[in-house]
């Protein structure tokens, strides 16, 4: 049993490292300078770890049905955790995109700046 957990950890670490490398390459290709990448390196690493967690649990059941009464449903622990990890991942990616790429600056181009 301990060996299975060790393999899972290795797989998770492998997934996290691959996602970290992918994100760094994408940001580098987008023209983000090395200094900004160094500043946000730890956040990029954490995003990659959250992504790895999501990948590990993606095939687990999220809802259990009662065989006697299919209208009774119960959310599994994997389902609850997946929602939390997705929220963390989305929030961190939005922050990285805003800080590194300058996206999501809040200007929707509605033209109201003429009236200020």
PDB file of C-alpha atoms in Angstrom:
ATOM      1  CA  UNK A   1       0.000   0.000   0.000  1.00  0.00           C
ATOM      2  CA  UNK A   2       2.808   2.413   0.804  1.00  0.00           C
ATOM      3  CA  UNK A   3       4.357   1.658  -2.570  1.00  0.00           C
ATOM      4  CA  UNK A   4       1.132   2.703  -4.325  1.00  0.00           C
ATOM      5  CA  UNK A   5       1.117   6.026  -2.511  1.00  0.00           C
ATOM      6  CA  UNK A   6       4.762   6.544  -3.411  1.00  0.00           C
ATOM      7  CA  UNK A   7       3.997   5.940  -7.089  1.00  0.00           C
ATOM      8  CA  UNK A   8       1.084   8.380  -6.906  1.00  0.00           C
ATOM      9  CA  UNK A   9       3.349  11.023  -5.378  1.00  0.00           C
ATOM     10  CA  UNK A  10       5.922  10.503  -8.092  1.00  0.00           C
ATOM     11  CA  UNK A  11       3.275  10.798 -10.773  1.00  0.00           C
ATOM     12  CA  UNK A  12       1.960  13.966  -9.155  1.00  0.00           C
ATOM     13  CA  UNK A  13       5.473  15.416  -8.961  1.00  0.00           C
ATOM     14  CA  UNK A  14       6.120  14.489 -12.583  1.00  0.00           C
ATOM     15  CA  UNK A  15       2.874  16.138 -13.670  1.00  0.00           C
ATOM     16  CA  UNK A  16       3.669  19.248 -11.607  1.00  0.00           C
ATOM     17  CA  UNK A  17       7.166  19.559 -13.086  1.00  0.00           C
ATOM     18  CA  UNK A  18       5.851  19.131 -16.632  1.00  0.00           C
ATOM     19  CA  UNK A  19       3.150  21.764 -16.044  1.00  0.00           C
ATOM     20  CA  UNK A  20       5.689  24.135 -14.467  1.00  0.00           C
ATOM     21  CA  UNK A  21       7.967  23.785 -17.502  1.00  0.00           C
ATOM     22  CA  UNK A  22       4.999  24.294 -19.837  1.00  0.00           C
ATOM     23  CA  UNK A  23       3.867  27.460 -18.046  1.00  0.00           C
ATOM     24  CA  UNK A  24       7.370  28.939 -17.938  1.00  0.00           C
ATOM     25  CA  UNK A  25       7.797  28.227 -21.657  1.00  0.00           C
ATOM     26  CA  UNK A  26       4.438  29.810 -22.485  1.00  0.00           C
ATOM     27  CA  UNK A  27       5.209  32.942 -20.475  1.00  0.00           C
ATOM     28  CA  UNK A  28       8.714  33.140 -21.962  1.00  0.00           C
ATOM     29  CA  UNK A  29       7.345  32.743 -25.491  1.00  0.00           C
ATOM     30  CA  UNK A  30       4.844  35.508 -24.731  1.00  0.00           C
ATOM     31  CA  UNK A  31       7.730  37.880 -24.028  1.00  0.00           C
ATOM     32  CA  UNK A  32       7.751  37.959 -20.228  1.00  0.00           C
ATOM     33  CA  UNK A  33      11.203  38.968 -19.046  1.00  0.00           C
ATOM     34  CA  UNK A  34      13.324  36.754 -16.819  1.00  0.00           C
ATOM     35  CA  UNK A  35      13.126  39.072 -13.815  1.00  0.00           C
ATOM     36  CA  UNK A  36       9.316  38.851 -13.701  1.00  0.00           C
ATOM     37  CA  UNK A  37       9.490  35.090 -14.127  1.00  0.00           C
ATOM     38  CA  UNK A  38      11.927  34.880 -11.217  1.00  0.00           C
ATOM     39  CA  UNK A  39       9.647  37.011  -9.049  1.00  0.00           C
ATOM     40  CA  UNK A  40       6.607  34.857  -9.788  1.00  0.00           C
ATOM     41  CA  UNK A  41       8.490  31.554  -9.870  1.00  0.00           C
ATOM     42  CA  UNK A  42       7.030  30.259  -6.611  1.00  0.00           C
ATOM     43  CA  UNK A  43       3.467  31.112  -7.650  1.00  0.00           C
ATOM     44  CA  UNK A  44       4.010  29.375 -10.994  1.00  0.00           C
ATOM     45  CA  UNK A  45       5.277  26.327  -9.088  1.00  0.00           C
ATOM     46  CA  UNK A  46       2.194  26.342  -6.824  1.00  0.00           C
ATOM     47  CA  UNK A  47      -0.125  26.625  -9.831  1.00  0.00           C
ATOM     48  CA  UNK A  48       1.620  23.619 -11.361  1.00  0.00           C
ATOM     49  CA  UNK A  49       1.142  21.674  -8.111  1.00  0.00           C
ATOM     50  CA  UNK A  50      -2.573  22.501  -8.016  1.00  0.00           C
ATOM     51  CA  UNK A  51      -2.827  21.420 -11.658  1.00  0.00           C
ATOM     52  CA  UNK A  52      -1.156  18.120 -10.745  1.00  0.00           C
ATOM     53  CA  UNK A  53      -3.659  17.569  -7.937  1.00  0.00           C
ATOM     54  CA  UNK A  54      -6.506  18.186 -10.362  1.00  0.00           C
ATOM     55  CA  UNK A  55      -5.013  15.717 -12.838  1.00  0.00           C
ATOM     56  CA  UNK A  56      -4.648  13.028 -10.178  1.00  0.00           C
ATOM     57  CA  UNK A  57      -8.280  13.286  -9.014  1.00  0.00           C
ATOM     58  CA  UNK A  58      -9.931  13.957 -12.376  1.00  0.00           C
ATOM     59  CA  UNK A  59     -10.970  10.323 -12.902  1.00  0.00           C
ATOM     60  CA  UNK A  60     -12.319   9.800  -9.386  1.00  0.00           C
ATOM     61  CA  UNK A  61     -16.099   9.806  -8.902  1.00  0.00           C
ATOM     62  CA  UNK A  62     -17.528  13.112  -7.728  1.00  0.00           C
ATOM     63  CA  UNK A  63     -21.073  11.983  -6.927  1.00  0.00           C
ATOM     64  CA  UNK A  64     -22.333   8.727  -5.429  1.00  0.00           C
ATOM     65  CA  UNK A  65     -25.878   7.557  -6.063  1.00  0.00           C
ATOM     66  CA  UNK A  66     -27.903   5.450  -3.668  1.00  0.00           C
ATOM     67  CA  UNK A  67     -28.692   2.195  -5.533  1.00  0.00           C
ATOM     68  CA  UNK A  68     -32.028   1.878  -3.745  1.00  0.00           C
ATOM     69  CA  UNK A  69     -33.045   5.483  -4.453  1.00  0.00           C
ATOM     70  CA  UNK A  70     -31.178   7.114  -7.387  1.00  0.00           C
ATOM     71  CA  UNK A  71     -32.581  10.529  -6.489  1.00  0.00           C
ATOM     72  CA  UNK A  72     -30.396  10.524  -3.371  1.00  0.00           C
ATOM     73  CA  UNK A  73     -26.956  11.781  -4.273  1.00  0.00           C
ATOM     74  CA  UNK A  74     -23.892  12.386  -2.150  1.00  0.00           C
ATOM     75  CA  UNK A  75     -20.837  14.378  -3.158  1.00  0.00           C
ATOM     76  CA  UNK A  76     -17.562  12.538  -2.618  1.00  0.00           C
ATOM     77  CA  UNK A  77     -14.460  13.993  -1.023  1.00  0.00           C
ATOM     78  CA  UNK A  78     -12.851  14.116  -4.475  1.00  0.00           C
ATOM     79  CA  UNK A  79     -15.776  16.170  -5.739  1.00  0.00           C
ATOM     80  CA  UNK A  80     -15.469  18.674  -2.907  1.00  0.00           C
ATOM     81  CA  UNK A  81     -11.709  19.003  -3.273  1.00  0.00           C
ATOM     82  CA  UNK A  82     -11.940  19.351  -7.051  1.00  0.00           C
ATOM     83  CA  UNK A  83     -14.161  22.414  -6.697  1.00  0.00           C
ATOM     84  CA  UNK A  84     -11.684  24.021  -4.296  1.00  0.00           C
ATOM     85  CA  UNK A  85      -8.663  23.218  -6.473  1.00  0.00           C
ATOM     86  CA  UNK A  86     -10.405  24.550  -9.584  1.00  0.00           C
ATOM     87  CA  UNK A  87     -11.134  27.832  -7.804  1.00  0.00           C
ATOM     88  CA  UNK A  88      -7.512  28.109  -6.641  1.00  0.00           C
ATOM     89  CA  UNK A  89      -6.183  27.262 -10.087  1.00  0.00           C
ATOM     90  CA  UNK A  90      -8.434  29.773 -11.853  1.00  0.00           C
ATOM     91  CA  UNK A  91      -7.616  32.522  -9.371  1.00  0.00           C
ATOM     92  CA  UNK A  92      -3.858  31.972  -9.556  1.00  0.00           C
ATOM     93  CA  UNK A  93      -3.851  31.765 -13.358  1.00  0.00           C
ATOM     94  CA  UNK A  94      -5.816  35.002 -13.528  1.00  0.00           C
ATOM     95  CA  UNK A  95      -3.273  36.680 -11.227  1.00  0.00           C
ATOM     96  CA  UNK A  96      -0.335  35.355 -13.252  1.00  0.00           C
ATOM     97  CA  UNK A  97      -1.894  36.485 -16.515  1.00  0.00           C
ATOM     98  CA  UNK A  98      -2.627  39.923 -15.106  1.00  0.00           C
ATOM     99  CA  UNK A  99       0.815  40.433 -13.593  1.00  0.00           C
ATOM    100  CA  UNK A 100       2.944  38.808 -16.274  1.00  0.00           C
ATOM    101  CA  UNK A 101       1.011  39.530 -19.442  1.00  0.00           C
ATOM    102  CA  UNK A 102      -0.808  42.698 -18.420  1.00  0.00           C
ATOM    103  CA  UNK A 103      -4.146  41.095 -19.285  1.00  0.00           C
ATOM    104  CA  UNK A 104      -7.394  41.665 -17.475  1.00  0.00           C
ATOM    105  CA  UNK A 105      -6.671  45.314 -16.699  1.00  0.00           C
ATOM    106  CA  UNK A 106     -10.334  45.984 -15.999  1.00  0.00           C
ATOM    107  CA  UNK A 107     -10.773  48.380 -18.928  1.00  0.00           C
ATOM    108  CA  UNK A 108     -13.716  47.093 -20.860  1.00  0.00           C
ATOM    109  CA  UNK A 109     -13.614  49.974 -23.330  1.00  0.00           C
ATOM    110  CA  UNK A 110     -17.012  51.361 -22.436  1.00  0.00           C
ATOM    111  CA  UNK A 111     -15.922  54.956 -23.205  1.00  0.00           C
ATOM    112  CA  UNK A 112     -16.926  56.427 -19.861  1.00  0.00           C
ATOM    113  CA  UNK A 113     -13.493  57.937 -19.283  1.00  0.00           C
ATOM    114  CA  UNK A 114     -14.637  60.933 -21.371  1.00  0.00           C
ATOM    115  CA  UNK A 115     -17.130  61.854 -18.619  1.00  0.00           C
ATOM    116  CA  UNK A 116     -14.752  61.748 -15.663  1.00  0.00           C
TER     117      UNK A 116
END
